[in-house]
Short mmCIF file of C-alpha atoms and ligand atoms in Angstrom, two decimals:
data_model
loop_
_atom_site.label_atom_id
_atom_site.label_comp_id
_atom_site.label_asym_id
_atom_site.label_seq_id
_atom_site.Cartn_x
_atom_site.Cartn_y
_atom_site.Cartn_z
CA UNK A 220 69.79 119.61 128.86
CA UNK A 221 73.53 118.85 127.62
CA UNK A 222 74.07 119.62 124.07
CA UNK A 223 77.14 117.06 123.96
CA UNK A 224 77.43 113.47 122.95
CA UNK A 225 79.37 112.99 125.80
CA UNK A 226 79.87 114.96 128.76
CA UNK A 227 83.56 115.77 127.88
CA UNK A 228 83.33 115.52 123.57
CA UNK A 229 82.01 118.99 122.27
CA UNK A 230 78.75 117.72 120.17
CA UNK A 231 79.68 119.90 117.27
CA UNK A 232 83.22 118.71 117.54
CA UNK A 233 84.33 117.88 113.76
CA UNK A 234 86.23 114.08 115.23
CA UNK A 235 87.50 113.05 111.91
CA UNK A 236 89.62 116.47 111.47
CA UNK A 237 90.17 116.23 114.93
CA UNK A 238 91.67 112.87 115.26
CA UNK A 239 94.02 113.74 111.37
CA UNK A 240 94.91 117.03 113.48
CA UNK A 241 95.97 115.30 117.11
CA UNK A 242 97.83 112.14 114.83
CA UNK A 243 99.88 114.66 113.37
CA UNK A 244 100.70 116.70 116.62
CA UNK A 245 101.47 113.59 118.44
CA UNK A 246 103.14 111.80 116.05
CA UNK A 247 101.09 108.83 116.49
CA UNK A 248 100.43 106.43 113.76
CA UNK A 249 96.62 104.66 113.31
CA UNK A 250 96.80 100.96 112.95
CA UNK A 251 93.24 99.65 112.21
CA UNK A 252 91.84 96.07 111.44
CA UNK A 253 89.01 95.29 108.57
CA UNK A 254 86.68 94.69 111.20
CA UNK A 255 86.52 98.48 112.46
CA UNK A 256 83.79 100.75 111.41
CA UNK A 257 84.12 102.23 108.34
CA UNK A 258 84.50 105.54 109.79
CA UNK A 259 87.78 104.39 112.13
CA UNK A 260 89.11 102.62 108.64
CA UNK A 261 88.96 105.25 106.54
CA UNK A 262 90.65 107.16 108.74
CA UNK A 263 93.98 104.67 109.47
CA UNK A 264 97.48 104.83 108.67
CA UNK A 265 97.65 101.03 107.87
CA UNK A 266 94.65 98.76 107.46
CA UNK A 267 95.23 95.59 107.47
CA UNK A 268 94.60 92.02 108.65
CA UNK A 269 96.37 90.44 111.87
CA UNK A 270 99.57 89.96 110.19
CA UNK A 271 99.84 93.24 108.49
CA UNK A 272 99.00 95.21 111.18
CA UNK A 273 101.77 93.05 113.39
CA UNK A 274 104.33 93.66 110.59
CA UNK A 275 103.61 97.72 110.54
CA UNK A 276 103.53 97.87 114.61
CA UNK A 277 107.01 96.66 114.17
CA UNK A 278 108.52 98.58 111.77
CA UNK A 279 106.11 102.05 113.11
CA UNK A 280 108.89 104.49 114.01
CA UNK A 281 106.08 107.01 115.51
CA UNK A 282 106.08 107.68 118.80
CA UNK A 283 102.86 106.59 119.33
CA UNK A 284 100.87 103.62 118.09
CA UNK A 285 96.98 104.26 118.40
CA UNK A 286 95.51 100.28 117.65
CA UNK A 287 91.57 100.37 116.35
CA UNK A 288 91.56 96.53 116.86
CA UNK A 289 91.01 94.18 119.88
CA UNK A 290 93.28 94.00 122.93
CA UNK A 291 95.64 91.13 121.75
CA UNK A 292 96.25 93.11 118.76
CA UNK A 293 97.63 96.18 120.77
CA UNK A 294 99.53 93.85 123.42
CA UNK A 295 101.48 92.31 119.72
CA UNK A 296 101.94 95.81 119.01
CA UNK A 297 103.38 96.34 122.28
CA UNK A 298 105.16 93.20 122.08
CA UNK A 299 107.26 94.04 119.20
CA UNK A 300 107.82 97.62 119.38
CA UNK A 301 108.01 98.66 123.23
CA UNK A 302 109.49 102.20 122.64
CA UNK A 303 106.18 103.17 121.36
CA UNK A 304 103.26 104.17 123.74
CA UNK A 305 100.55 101.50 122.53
CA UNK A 306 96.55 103.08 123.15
CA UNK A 307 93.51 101.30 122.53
CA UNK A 308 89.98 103.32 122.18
CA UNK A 309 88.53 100.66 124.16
CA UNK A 310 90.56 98.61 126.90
CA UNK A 311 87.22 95.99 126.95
CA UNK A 312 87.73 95.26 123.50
CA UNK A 313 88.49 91.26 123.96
CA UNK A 314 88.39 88.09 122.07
CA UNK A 315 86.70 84.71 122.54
CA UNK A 316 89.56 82.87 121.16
CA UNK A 317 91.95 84.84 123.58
CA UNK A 318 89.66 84.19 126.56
CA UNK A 319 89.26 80.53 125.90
CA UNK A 320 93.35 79.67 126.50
CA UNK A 321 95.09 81.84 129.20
CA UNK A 322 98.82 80.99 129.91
CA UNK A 323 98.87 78.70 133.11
CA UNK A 324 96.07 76.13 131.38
CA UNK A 325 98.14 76.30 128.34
CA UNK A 326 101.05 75.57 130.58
CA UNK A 327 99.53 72.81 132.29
CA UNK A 328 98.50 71.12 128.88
CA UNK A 329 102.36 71.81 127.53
CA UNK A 330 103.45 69.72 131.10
CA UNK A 331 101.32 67.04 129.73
CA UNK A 332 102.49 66.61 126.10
CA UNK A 333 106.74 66.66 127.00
CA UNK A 334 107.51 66.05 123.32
CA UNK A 335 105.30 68.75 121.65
CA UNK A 336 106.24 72.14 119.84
CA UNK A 337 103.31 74.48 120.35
CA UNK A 338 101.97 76.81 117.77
CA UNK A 339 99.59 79.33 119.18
CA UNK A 340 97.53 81.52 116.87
CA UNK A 341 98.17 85.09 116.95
CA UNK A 342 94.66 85.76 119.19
CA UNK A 343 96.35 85.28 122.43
CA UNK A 344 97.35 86.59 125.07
CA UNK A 345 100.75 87.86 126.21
CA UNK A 346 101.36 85.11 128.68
CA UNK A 347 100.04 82.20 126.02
CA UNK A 348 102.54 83.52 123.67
CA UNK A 349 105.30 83.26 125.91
CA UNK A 350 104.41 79.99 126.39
CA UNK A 351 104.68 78.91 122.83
CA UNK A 352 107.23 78.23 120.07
CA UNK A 353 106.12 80.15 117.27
CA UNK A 354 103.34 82.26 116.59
CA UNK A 355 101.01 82.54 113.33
CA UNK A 356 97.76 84.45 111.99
CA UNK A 357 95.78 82.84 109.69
CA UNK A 358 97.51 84.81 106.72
CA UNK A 359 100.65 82.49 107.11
CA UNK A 360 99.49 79.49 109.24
CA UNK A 361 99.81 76.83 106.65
CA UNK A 362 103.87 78.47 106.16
CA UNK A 363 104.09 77.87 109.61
CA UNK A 364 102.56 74.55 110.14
CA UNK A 365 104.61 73.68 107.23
CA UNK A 366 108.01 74.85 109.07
CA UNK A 367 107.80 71.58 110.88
CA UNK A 368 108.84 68.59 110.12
CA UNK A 369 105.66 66.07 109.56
CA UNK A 370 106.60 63.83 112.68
CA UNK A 371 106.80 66.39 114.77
CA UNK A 372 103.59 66.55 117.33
CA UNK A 373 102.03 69.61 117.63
CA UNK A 374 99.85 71.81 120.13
CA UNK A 375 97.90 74.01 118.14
CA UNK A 376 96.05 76.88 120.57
CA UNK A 377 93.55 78.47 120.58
CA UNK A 378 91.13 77.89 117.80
CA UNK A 379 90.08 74.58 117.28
CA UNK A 380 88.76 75.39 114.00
CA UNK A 381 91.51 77.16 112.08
CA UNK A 382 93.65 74.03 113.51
CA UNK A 383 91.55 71.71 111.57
CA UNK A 384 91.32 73.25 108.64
CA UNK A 385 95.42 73.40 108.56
CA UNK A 386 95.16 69.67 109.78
CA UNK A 387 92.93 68.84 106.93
CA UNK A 388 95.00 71.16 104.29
CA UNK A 389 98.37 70.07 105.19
CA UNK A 390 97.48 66.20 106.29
CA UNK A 391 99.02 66.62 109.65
CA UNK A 392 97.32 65.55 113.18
CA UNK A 393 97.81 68.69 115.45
CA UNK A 394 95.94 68.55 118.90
CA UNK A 395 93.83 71.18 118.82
CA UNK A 396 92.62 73.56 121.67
CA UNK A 397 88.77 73.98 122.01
CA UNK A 398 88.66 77.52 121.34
CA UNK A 399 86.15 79.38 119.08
CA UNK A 400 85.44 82.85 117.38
CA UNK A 401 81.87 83.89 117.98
CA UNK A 402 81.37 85.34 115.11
CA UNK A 403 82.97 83.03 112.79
CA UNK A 404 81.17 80.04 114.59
CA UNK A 405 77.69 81.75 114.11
CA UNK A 406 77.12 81.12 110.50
CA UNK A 407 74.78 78.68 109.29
CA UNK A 408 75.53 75.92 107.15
CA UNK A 409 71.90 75.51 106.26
CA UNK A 410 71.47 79.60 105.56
CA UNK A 411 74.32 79.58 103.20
CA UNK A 412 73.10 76.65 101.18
CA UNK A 413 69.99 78.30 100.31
CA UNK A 414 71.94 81.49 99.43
CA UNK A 415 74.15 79.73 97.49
CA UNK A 416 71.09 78.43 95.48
CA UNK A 417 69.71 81.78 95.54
CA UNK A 418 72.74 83.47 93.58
CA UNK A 419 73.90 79.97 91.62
CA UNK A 420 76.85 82.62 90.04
CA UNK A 421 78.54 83.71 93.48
CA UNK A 422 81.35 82.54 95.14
CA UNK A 423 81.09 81.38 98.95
CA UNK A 424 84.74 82.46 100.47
CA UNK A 425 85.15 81.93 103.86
CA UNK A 426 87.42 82.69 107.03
CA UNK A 427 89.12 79.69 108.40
CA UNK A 428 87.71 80.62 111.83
CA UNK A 429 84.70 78.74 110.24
CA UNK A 430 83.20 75.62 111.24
CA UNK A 431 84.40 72.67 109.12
CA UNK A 432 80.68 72.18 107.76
CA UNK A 433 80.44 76.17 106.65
CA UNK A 434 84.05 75.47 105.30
CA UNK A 435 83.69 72.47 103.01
CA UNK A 436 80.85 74.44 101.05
CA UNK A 437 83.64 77.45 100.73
CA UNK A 438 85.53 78.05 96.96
CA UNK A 439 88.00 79.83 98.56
CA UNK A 440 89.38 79.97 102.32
CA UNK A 441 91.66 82.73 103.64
CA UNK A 442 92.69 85.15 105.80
CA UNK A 443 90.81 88.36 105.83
CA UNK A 444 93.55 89.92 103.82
CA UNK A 445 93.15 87.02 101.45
CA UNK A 446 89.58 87.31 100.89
CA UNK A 447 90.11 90.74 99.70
CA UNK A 448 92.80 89.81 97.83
CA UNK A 449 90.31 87.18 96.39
CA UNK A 450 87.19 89.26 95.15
CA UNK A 451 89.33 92.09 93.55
CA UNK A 452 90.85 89.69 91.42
CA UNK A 453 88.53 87.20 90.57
CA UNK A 454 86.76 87.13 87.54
CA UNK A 455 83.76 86.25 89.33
CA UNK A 456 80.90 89.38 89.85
CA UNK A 457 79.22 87.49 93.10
CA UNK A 458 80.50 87.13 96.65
CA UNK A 459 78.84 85.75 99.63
CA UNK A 460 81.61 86.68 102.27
CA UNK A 461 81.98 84.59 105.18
CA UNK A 462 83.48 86.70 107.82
CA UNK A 463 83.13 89.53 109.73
CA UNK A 464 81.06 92.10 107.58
CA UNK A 465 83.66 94.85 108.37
CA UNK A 466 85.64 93.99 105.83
CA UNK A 467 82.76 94.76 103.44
CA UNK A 468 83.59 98.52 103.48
CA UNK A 469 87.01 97.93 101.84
CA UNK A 470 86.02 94.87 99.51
CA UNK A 471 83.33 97.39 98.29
CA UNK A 472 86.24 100.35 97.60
CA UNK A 473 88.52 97.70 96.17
CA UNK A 474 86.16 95.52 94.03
CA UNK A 475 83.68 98.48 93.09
CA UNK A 476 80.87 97.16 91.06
CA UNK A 477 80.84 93.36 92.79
CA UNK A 478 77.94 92.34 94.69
CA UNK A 479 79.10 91.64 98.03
CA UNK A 480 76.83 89.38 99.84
CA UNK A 481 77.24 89.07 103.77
CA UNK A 482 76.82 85.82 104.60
CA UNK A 483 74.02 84.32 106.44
CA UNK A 484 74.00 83.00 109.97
CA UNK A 485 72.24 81.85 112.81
CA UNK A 486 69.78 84.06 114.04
CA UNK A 487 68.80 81.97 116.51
CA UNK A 488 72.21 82.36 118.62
CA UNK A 489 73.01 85.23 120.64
CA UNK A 490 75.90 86.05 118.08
CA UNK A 491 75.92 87.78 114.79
CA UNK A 492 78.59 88.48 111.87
CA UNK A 493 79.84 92.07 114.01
CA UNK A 494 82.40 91.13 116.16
CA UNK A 495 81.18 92.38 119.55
CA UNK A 496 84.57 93.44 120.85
CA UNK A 497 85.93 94.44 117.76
CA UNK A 498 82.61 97.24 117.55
CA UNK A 499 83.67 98.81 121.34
CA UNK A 500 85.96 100.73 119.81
CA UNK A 501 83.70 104.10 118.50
CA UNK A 502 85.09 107.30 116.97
CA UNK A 503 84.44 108.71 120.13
CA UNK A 504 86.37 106.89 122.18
CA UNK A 505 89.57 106.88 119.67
CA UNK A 506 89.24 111.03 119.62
CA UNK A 507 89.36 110.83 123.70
CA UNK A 508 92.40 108.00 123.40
CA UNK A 509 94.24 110.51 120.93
CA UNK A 510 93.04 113.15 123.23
CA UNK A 511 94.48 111.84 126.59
CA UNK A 512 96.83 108.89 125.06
CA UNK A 513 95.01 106.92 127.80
CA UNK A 514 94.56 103.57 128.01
CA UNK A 515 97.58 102.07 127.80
CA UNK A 516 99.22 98.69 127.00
CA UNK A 517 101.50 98.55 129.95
CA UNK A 518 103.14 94.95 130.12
CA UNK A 519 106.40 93.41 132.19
CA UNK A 520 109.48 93.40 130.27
CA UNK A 521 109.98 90.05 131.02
CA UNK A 522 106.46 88.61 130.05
CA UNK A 523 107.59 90.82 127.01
CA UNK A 524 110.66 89.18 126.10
CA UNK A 525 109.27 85.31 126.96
CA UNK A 526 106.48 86.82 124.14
CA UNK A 527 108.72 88.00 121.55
CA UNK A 528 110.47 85.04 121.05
CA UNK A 529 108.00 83.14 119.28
CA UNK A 530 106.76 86.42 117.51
CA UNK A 531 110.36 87.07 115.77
CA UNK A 532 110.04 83.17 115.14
CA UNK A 533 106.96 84.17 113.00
CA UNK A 534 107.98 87.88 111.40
CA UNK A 535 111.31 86.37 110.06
CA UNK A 536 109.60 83.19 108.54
P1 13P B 896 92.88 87.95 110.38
O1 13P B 896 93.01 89.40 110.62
O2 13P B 896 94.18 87.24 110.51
O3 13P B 896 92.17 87.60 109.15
O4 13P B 896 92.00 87.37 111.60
C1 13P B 896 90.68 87.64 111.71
C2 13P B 896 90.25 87.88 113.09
O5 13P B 896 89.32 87.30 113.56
C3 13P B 896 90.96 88.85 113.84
O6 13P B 896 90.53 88.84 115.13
FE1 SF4 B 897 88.20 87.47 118.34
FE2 SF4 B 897 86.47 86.59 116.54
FE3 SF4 B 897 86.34 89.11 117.29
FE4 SF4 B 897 88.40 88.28 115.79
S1 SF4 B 897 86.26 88.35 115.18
S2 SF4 B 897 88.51 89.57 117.62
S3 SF4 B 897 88.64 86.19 116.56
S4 SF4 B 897 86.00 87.31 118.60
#
């Protein structure tokens, strides 16, 4: 019988030191979102939300970029600084939102609306960003909803909720693109109302990914940055967090001594607060992608350039 996790890892291979020792040797630098295992967090260079991790891909002078996020994450990464060789532990690791919009249906709906600028949120593709005007995450989408003047129509791609929350904020009338997150979509309105009863002293924050009915319940909505932002410096002792529960690990370490409360959803769906993609990624498979520098975010220089356009558009805002 093997005596290995894997047929190529050691068993009693020590990853953590091993992946701080190979980082170093390669000069690679460890970009991880909030919604990577704990172990992968703990372990990054930056950790951040969308738009933090975009703004350290681009200024990462390290030879190597190693991204513990999802694949649109690493193709931004690759997007903005193509000198660096961009890996990703898991090349699976997708996104619903991404899926639901690829470039030639967004191009077909652009064809039909002449007269409209089109914002697409950061979950995209390569080709969908090329196809749009500006970029945004939803740690600066109201700035850049906001960058355009109020007559101007708008294609907002591709997630229908965050676009109706910023239509709802700002009083604008974007079209909106049907696309949802999963995870955000999976919590229940009804659930959180009871837990909301249940601890009458916490505060419900939310993701904007959220349905409107989760939202309007929410006492604050933000980015995942924002959120964490949020409980550290509230006064408040409760949290029931709507949003992926990865970012519980670093609430927990930044707000020590709050009760974090993950909040409730559907168990009835097929869906759950982990994002499913986001979890491919394993310390396992970012030791072999350290290891091997394999796989790789290849991408055409000229899908590259059509992409970067609306992603300076965004950075310089
Ligand atoms: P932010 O990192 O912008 O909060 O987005 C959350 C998300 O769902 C990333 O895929
Ligand atoms: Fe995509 Fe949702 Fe997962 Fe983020 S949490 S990567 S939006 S599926």
């Amino acid at each position: 019988m093997s005596a290995t996790i894997d047929p190529i890892i050691p068993a009693d291979l020590d990853l953590e030191a091993e992946i701080l020792r190979m980082k170093k040797e390669k000069g690679a630098v460890l970009l991880a979102h909030y919604y990577q295992e704990s172990e992968i967090q703990d372990l990054a260079d930056h950790l951040g939300d969308s738009l933090a991790l975009a703004q350290a891909a681009k200024q990462a002078k390290a030879e190597v970029i190693v991204f513990a996020g999802v694949h649109f994450m690493a193709e931004t990464a690759k997007i903005v600084n193509p000198e660096a060789t961009v890996v990703i532990p898991d090349m699976d690791a997708g996104c619903s939102l991404a899926d639901s919009c690829p470039g030639h249906e967004l191009a077909a709906w652009k064809a039909e609306h002449p007269d409209h600028k089109v914002i697409a949120y950061i979950n995209c593709t390569a080709e969908t960003k090329a196809q749009a005007d500006i970029i945004c995450t939803s740690g600066n989408a109201e700035k850049v909803v906001a960058s355009f003047p109020e007559d101007q129509p708008i294609l907002f791609v591709p997630d229908k909720n965050l676009g109706a929350w910023l239509n709802k904020e700002l009083g604008r009338n974007m079209d909106l693109w049907p696309g949802t997150c999963v995870v955000h979509e999976t919590f229940s309105e009804r659930k959180i109302v009871e837990e909301m009863a249940r601890h009458p002293k916490a505060l419900f924050i939310a993701h904007p990914e959220c349905e409107e009915a989760v939202l309007q319940h929410a006492h604050f909505v933000g980015s995942t940055k924002k959120l964490l932002d949020f409980v550290r410096e509230s006064d408040a002792q409760e949290f029931i967090v709507g949003t992926e529960t990865g970012i519980l690990h670093e609430m927990g370490k930044q707000a020590p001594g709050k009760t974090l409360i993950a909040a409730p959803y559907d168990e009835n769906s097929c869906n759950c607060n982990e994002c499913p993609y986001m979890k491919l990624n394993t310390l396992e498979k970012l030791y072999l992608c350290l290891r091997d520098l394999e796989p790789r975010i290849e991408m055409d220089e000229d899908l590259r350039l059509k992409a970067l356009v609306p992603m300076e558009r965004m950075l310089a805002l």
